[in-house]
mmCIF file as gemmi writes it, N, C-alpha and C atoms, coordinates in Angstrom:
data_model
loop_
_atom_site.group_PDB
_atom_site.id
_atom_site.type_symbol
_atom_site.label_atom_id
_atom_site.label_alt_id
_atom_site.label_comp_id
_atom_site.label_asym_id
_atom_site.label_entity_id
_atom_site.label_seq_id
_atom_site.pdbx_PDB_ins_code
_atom_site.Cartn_x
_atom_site.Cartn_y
_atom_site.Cartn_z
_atom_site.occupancy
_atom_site.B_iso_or_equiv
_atom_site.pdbx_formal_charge
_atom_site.auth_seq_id
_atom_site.auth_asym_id
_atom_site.pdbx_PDB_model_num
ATOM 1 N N . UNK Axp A 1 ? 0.857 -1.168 0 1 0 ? 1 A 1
ATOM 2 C CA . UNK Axp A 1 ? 0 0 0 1 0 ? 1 A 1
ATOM 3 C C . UNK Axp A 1 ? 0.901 1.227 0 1 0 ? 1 A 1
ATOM 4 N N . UNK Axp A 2 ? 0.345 2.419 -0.79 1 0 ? 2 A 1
ATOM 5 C CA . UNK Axp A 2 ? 1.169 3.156 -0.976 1 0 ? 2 A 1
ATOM 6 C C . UNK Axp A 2 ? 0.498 4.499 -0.563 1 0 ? 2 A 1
ATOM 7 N N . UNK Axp A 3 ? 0.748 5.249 0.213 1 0 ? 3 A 1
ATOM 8 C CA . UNK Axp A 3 ? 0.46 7.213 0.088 1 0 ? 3 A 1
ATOM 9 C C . UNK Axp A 3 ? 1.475 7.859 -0.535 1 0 ? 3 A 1
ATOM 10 N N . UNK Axp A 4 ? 0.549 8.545 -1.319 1 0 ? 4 A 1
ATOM 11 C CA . UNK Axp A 4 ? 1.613 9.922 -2.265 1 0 ? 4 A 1
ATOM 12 C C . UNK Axp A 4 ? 1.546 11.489 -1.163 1 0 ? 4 A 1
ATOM 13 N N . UNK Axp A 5 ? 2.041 12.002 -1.169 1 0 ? 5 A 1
ATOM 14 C CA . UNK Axp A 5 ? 1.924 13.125 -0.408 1 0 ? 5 A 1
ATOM 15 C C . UNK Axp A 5 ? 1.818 14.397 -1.444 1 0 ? 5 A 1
ATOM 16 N N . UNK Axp A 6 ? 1.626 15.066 -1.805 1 0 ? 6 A 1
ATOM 17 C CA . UNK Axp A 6 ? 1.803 16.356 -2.759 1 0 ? 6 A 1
ATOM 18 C C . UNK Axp A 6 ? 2.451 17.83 -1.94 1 0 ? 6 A 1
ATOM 19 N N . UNK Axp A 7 ? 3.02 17.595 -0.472 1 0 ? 7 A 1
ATOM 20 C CA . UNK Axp A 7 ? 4.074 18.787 0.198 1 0 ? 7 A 1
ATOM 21 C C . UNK Axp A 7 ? 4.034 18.054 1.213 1 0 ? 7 A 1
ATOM 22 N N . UNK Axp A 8 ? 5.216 18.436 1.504 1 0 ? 8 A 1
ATOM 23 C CA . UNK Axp A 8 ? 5.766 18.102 3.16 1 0 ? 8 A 1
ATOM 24 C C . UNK Axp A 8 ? 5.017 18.241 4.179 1 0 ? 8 A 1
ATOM 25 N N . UNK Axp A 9 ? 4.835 17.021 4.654 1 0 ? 9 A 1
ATOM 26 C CA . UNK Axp A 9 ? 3.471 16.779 5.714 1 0 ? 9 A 1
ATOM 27 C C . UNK Axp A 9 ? 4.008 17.342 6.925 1 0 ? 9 A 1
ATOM 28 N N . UNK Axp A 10 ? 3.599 18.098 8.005 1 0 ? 10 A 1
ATOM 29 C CA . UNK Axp A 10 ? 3.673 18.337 9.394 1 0 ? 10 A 1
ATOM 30 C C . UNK Axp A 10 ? 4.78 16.989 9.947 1 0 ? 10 A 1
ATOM 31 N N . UNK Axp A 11 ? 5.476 17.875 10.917 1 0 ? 11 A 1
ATOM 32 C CA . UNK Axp A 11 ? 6.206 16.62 11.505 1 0 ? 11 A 1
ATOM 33 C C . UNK Axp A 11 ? 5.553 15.527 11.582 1 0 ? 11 A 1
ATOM 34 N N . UNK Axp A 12 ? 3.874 15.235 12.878 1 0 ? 12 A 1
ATOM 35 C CA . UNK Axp A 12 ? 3.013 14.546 12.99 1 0 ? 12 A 1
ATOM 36 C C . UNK Axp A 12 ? 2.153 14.419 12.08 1 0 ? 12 A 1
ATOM 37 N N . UNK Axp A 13 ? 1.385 13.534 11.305 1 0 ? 13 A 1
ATOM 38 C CA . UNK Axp A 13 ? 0.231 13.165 9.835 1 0 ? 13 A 1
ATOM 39 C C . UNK Axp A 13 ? -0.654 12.222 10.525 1 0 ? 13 A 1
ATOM 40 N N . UNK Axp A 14 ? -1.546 12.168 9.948 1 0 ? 14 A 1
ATOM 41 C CA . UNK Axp A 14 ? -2.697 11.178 10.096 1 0 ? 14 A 1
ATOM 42 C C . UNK Axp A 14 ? -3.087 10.887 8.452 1 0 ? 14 A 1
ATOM 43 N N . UNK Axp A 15 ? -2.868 9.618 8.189 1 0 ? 15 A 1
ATOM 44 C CA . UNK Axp A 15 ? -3.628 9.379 6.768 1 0 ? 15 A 1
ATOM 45 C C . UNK Axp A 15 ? -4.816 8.493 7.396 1 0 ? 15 A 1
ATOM 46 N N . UNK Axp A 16 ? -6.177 9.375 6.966 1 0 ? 16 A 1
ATOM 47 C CA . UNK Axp A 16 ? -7.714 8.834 7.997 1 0 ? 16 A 1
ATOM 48 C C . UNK Axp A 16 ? -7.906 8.009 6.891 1 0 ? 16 A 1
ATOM 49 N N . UNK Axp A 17 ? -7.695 7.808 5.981 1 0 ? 17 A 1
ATOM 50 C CA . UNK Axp A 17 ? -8.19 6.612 4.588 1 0 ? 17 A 1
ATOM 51 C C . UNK Axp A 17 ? -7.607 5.48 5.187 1 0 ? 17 A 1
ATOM 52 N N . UNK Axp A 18 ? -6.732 5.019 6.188 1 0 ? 18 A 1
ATOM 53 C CA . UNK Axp A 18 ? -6.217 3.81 6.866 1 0 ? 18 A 1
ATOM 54 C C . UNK Axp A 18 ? -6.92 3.549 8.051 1 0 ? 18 A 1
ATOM 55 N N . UNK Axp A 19 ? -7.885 3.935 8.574 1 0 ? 19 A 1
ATOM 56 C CA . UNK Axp A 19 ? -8.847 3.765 9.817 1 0 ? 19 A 1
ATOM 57 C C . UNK Axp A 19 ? -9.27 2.208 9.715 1 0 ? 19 A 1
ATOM 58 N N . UNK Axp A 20 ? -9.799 1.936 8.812 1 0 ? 20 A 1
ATOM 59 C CA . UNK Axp A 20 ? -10.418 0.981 8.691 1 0 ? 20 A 1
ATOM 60 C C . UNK Axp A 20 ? -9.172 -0.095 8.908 1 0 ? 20 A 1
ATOM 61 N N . UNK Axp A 21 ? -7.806 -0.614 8.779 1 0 ? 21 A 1
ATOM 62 C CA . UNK Axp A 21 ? -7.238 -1.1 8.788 1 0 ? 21 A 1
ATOM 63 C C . UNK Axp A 21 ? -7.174 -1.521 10.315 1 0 ? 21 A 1
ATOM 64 N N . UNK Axp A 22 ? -6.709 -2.425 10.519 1 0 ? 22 A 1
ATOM 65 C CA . UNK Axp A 22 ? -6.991 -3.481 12.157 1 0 ? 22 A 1
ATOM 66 C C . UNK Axp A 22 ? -5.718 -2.603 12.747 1 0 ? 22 A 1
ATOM 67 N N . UNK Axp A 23 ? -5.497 -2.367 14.117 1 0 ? 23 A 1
ATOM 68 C CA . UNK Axp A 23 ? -4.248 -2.663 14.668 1 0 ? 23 A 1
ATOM 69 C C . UNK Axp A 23 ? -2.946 -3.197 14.114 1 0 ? 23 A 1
ATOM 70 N N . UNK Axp A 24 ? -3.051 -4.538 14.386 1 0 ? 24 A 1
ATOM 71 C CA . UNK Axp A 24 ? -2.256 -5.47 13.964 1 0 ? 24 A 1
ATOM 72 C C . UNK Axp A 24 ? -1.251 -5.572 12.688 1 0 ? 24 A 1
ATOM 73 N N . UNK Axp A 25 ? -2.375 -4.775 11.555 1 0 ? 25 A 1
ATOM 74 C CA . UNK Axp A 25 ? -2.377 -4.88 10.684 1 0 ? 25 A 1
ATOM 75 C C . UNK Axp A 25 ? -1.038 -4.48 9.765 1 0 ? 25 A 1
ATOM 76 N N . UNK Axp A 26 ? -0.89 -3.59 10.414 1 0 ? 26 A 1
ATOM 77 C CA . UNK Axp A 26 ? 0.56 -2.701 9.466 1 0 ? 26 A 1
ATOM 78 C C . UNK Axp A 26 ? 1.846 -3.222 10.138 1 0 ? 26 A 1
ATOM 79 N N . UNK Axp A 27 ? 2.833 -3.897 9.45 1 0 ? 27 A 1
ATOM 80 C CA . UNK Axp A 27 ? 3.686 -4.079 9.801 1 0 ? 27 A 1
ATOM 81 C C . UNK Axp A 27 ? 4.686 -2.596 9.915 1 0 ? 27 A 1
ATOM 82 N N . UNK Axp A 28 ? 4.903 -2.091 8.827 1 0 ? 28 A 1
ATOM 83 C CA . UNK Axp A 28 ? 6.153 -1.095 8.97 1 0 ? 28 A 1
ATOM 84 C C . UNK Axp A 28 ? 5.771 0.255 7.747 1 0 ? 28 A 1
ATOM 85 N N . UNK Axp A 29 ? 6.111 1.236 8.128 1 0 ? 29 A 1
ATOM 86 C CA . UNK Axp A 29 ? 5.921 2.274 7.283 1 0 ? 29 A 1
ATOM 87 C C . UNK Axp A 29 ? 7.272 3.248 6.838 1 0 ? 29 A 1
ATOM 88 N N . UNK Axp A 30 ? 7.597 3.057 5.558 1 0 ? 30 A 1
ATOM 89 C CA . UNK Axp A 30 ? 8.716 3.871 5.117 1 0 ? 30 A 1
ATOM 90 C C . UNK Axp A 30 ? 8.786 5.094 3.988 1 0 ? 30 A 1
ATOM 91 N N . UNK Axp A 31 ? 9.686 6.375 4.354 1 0 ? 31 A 1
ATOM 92 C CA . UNK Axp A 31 ? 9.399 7.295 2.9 1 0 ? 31 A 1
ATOM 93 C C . UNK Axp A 31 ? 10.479 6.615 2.295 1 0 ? 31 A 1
ATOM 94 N N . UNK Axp A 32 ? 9.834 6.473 0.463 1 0 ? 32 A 1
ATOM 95 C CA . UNK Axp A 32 ? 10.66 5.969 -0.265 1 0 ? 32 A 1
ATOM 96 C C . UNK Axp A 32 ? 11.591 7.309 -0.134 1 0 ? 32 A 1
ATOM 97 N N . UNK Axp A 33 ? 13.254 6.946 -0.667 1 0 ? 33 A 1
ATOM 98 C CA . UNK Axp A 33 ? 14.052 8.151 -0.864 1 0 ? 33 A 1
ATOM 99 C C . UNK Axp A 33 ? 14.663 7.985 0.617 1 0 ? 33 A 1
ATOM 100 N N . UNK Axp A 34 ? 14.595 7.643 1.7 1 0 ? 34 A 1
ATOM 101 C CA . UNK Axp A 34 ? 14.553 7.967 2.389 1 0 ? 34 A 1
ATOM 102 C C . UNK Axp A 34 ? 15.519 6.775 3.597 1 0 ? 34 A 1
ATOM 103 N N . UNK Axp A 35 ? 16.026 6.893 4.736 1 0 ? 35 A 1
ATOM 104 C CA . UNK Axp A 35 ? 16.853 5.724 5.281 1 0 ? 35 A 1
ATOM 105 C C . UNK Axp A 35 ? 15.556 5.434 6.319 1 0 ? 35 A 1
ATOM 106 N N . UNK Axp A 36 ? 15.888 3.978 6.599 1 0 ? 36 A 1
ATOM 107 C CA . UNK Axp A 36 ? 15.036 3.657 7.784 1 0 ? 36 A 1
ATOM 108 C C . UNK Axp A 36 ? 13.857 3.735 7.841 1 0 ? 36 A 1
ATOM 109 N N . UNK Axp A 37 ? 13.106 2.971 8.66 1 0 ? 37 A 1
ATOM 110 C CA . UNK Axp A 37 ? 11.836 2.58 9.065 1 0 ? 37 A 1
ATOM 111 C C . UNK Axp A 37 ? 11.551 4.371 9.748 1 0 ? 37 A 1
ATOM 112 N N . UNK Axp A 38 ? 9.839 4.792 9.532 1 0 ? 38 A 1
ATOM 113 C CA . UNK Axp A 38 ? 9.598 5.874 10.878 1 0 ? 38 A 1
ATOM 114 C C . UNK Axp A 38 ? 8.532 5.019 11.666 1 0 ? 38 A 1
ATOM 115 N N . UNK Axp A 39 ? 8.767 6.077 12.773 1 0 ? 39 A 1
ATOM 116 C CA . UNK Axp A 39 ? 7.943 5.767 13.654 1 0 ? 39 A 1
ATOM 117 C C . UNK Axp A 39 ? 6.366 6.07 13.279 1 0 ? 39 A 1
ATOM 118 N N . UNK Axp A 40 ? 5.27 5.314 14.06 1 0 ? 40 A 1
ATOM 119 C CA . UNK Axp A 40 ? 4.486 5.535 13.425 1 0 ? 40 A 1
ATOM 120 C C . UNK Axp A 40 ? 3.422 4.5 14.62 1 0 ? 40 A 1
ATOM 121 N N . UNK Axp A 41 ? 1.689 4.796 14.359 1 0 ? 41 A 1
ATOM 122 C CA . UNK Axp A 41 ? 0.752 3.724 15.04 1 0 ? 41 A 1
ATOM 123 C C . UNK Axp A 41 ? -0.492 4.453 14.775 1 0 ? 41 A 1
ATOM 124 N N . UNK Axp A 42 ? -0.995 3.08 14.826 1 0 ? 42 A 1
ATOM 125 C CA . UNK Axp A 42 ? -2.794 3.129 14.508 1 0 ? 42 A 1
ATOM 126 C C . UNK Axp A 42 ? -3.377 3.876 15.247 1 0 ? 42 A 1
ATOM 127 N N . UNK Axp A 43 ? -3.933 4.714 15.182 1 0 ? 43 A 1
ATOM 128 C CA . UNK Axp A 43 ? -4.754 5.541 16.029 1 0 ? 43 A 1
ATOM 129 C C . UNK Axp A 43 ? -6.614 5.28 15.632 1 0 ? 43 A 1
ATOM 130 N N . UNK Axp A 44 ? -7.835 5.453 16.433 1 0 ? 44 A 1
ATOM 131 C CA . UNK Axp A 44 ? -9.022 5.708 16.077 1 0 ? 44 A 1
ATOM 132 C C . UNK Axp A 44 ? -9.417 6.493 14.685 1 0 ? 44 A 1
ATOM 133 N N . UNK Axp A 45 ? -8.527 7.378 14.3 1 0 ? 45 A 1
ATOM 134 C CA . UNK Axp A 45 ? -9.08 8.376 13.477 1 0 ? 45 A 1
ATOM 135 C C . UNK Axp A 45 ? -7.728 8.099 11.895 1 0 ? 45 A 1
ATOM 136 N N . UNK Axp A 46 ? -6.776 7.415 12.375 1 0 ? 46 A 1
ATOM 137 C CA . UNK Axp A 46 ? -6.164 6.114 10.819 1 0 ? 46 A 1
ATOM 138 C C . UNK Axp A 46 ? -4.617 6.421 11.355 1 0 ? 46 A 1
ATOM 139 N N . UNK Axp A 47 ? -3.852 5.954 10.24 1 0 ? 47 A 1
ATOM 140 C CA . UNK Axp A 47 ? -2.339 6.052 10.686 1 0 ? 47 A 1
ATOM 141 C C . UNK Axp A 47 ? -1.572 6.739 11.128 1 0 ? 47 A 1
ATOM 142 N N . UNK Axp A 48 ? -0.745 7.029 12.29 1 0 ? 48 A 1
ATOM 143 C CA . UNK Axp A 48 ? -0.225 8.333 12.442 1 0 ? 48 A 1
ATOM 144 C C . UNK Axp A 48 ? 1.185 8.221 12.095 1 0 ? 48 A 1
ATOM 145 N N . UNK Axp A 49 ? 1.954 9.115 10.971 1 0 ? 49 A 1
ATOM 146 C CA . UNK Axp A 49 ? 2.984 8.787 11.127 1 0 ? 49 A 1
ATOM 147 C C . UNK Axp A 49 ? 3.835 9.771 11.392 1 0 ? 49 A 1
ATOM 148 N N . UNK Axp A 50 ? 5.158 9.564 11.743 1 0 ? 50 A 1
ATOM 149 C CA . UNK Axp A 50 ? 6.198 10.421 12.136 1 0 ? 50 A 1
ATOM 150 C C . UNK Axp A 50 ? 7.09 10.72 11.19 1 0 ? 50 A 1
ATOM 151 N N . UNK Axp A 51 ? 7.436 12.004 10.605 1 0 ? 51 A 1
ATOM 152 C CA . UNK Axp A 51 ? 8 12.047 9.257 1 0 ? 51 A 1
ATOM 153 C C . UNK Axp A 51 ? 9.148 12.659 9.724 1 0 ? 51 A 1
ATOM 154 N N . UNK Axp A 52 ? 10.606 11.933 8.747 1 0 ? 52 A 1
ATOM 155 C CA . UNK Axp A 52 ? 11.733 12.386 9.291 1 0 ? 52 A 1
ATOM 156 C C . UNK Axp A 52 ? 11.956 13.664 9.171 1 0 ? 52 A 1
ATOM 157 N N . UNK Axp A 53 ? 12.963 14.701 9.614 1 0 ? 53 A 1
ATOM 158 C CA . UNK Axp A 53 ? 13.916 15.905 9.678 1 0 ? 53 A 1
ATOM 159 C C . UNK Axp A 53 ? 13.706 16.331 7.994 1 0 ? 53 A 1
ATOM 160 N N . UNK Axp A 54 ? 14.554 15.061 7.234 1 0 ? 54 A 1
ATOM 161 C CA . UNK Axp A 54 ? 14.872 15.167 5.919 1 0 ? 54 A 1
ATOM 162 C C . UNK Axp A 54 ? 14.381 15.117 5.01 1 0 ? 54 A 1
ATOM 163 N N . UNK Axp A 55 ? 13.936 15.64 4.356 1 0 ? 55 A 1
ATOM 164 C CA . UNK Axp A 55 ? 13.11 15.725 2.626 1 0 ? 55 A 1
ATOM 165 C C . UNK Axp A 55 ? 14.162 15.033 1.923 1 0 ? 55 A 1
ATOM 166 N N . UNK Axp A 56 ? 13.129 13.88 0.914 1 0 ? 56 A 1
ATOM 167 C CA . UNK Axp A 56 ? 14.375 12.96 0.53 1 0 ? 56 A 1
ATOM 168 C C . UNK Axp A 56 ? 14.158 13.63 -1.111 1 0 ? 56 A 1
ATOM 169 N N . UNK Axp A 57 ? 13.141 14.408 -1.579 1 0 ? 57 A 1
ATOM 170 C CA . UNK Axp A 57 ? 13.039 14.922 -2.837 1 0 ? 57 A 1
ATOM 171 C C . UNK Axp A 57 ? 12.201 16.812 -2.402 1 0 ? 57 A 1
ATOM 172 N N . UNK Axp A 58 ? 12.024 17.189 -3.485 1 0 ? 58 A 1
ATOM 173 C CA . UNK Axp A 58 ? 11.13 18.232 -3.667 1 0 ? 58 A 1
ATOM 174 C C . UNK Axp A 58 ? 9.799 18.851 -3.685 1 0 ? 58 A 1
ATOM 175 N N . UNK Axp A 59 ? 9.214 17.561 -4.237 1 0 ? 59 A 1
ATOM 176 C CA . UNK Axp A 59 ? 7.782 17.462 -4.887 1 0 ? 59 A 1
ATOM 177 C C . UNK Axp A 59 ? 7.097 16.958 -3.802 1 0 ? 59 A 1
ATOM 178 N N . UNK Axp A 60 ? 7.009 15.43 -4.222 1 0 ? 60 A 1
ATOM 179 C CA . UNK Axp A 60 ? 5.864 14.613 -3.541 1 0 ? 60 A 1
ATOM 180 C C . UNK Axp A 60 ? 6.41 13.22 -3.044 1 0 ? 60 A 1
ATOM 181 N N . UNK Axp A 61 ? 6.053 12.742 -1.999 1 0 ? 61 A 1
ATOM 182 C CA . UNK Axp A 61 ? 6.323 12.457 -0.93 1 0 ? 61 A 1
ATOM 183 C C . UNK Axp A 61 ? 5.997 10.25 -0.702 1 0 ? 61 A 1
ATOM 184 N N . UNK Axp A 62 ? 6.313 10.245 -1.637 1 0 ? 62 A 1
ATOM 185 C CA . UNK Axp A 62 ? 5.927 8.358 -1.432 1 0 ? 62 A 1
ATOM 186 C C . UNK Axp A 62 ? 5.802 7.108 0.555 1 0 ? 62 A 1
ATOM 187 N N . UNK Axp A 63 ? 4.683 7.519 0.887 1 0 ? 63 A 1
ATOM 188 C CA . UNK Axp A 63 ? 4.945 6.694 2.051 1 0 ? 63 A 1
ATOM 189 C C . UNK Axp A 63 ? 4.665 5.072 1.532 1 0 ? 63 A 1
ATOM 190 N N . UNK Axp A 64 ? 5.487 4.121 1.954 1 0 ? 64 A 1
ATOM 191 C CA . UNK Axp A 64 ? 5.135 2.601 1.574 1 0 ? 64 A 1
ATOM 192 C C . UNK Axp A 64 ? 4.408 2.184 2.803 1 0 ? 64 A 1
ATOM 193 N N . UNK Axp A 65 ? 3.186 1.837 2.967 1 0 ? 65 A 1
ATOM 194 C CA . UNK Axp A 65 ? 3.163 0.804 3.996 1 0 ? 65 A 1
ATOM 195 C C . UNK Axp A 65 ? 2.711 -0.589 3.946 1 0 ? 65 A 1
ATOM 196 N N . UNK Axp A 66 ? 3.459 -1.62 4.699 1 0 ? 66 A 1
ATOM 197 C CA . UNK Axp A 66 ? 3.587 -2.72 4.559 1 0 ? 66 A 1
ATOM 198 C C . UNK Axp A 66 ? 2.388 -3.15 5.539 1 0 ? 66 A 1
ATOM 199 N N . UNK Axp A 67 ? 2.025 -4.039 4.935 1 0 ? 67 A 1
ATOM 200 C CA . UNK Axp A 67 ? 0.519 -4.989 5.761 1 0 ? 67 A 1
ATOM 201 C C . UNK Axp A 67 ? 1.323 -6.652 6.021 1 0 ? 67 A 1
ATOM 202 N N . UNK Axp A 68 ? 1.337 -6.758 7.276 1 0 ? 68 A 1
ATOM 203 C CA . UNK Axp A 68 ? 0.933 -8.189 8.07 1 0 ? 68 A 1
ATOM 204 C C . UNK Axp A 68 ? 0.79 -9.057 7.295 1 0 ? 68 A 1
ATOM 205 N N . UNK Axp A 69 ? 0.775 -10.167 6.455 1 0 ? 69 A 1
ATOM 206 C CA . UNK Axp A 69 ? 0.16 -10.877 5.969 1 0 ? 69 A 1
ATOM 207 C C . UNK Axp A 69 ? -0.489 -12.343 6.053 1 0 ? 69 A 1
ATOM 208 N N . UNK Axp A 70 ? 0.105 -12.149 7.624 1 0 ? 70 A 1
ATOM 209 C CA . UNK Axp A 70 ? -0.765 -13.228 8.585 1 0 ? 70 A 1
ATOM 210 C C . UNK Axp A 70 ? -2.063 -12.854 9.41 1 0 ? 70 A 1
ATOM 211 N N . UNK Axp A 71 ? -2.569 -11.383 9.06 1 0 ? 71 A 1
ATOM 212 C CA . UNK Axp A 71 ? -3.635 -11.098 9.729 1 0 ? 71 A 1
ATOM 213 C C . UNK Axp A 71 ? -4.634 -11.042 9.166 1 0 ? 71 A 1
């Protein structure tokens, strides 16, 4: 699963189109371009994630997130 971003999201984001997704569900969330896993968790109102210091491009913003696939 993929989010595009179109500008540099707030340190803190919520993508609410992931609500529906379980807990469990997301294994790991990464910006392409970018080093390392961020921090990140399911909240009531959808994913919250923690976006690094670094802009890895200009434009727009690729988050990957990975789903569980035992759940």
């Amino acid at each position: 699963l993929y989010a595009i971003v179109l500008g540099w999201p707030e340190r803190e984001f919520v993508i609410e189109s992931t609500h529906a997704l379980y807990p469990g569900e997301v294994r790991s969330v990464e910006l392409l371009g970018a080093a390392g896993e961020l921090k990140w968790e399911m909240t009531a109102k959808g994913l919250k994630i923690e976006r690094p210091d670094q802009r890895p491009c200009d434009h727009a913003y690729a988050f990957k997130i990975t789903r569980n696939t035992s759940v």
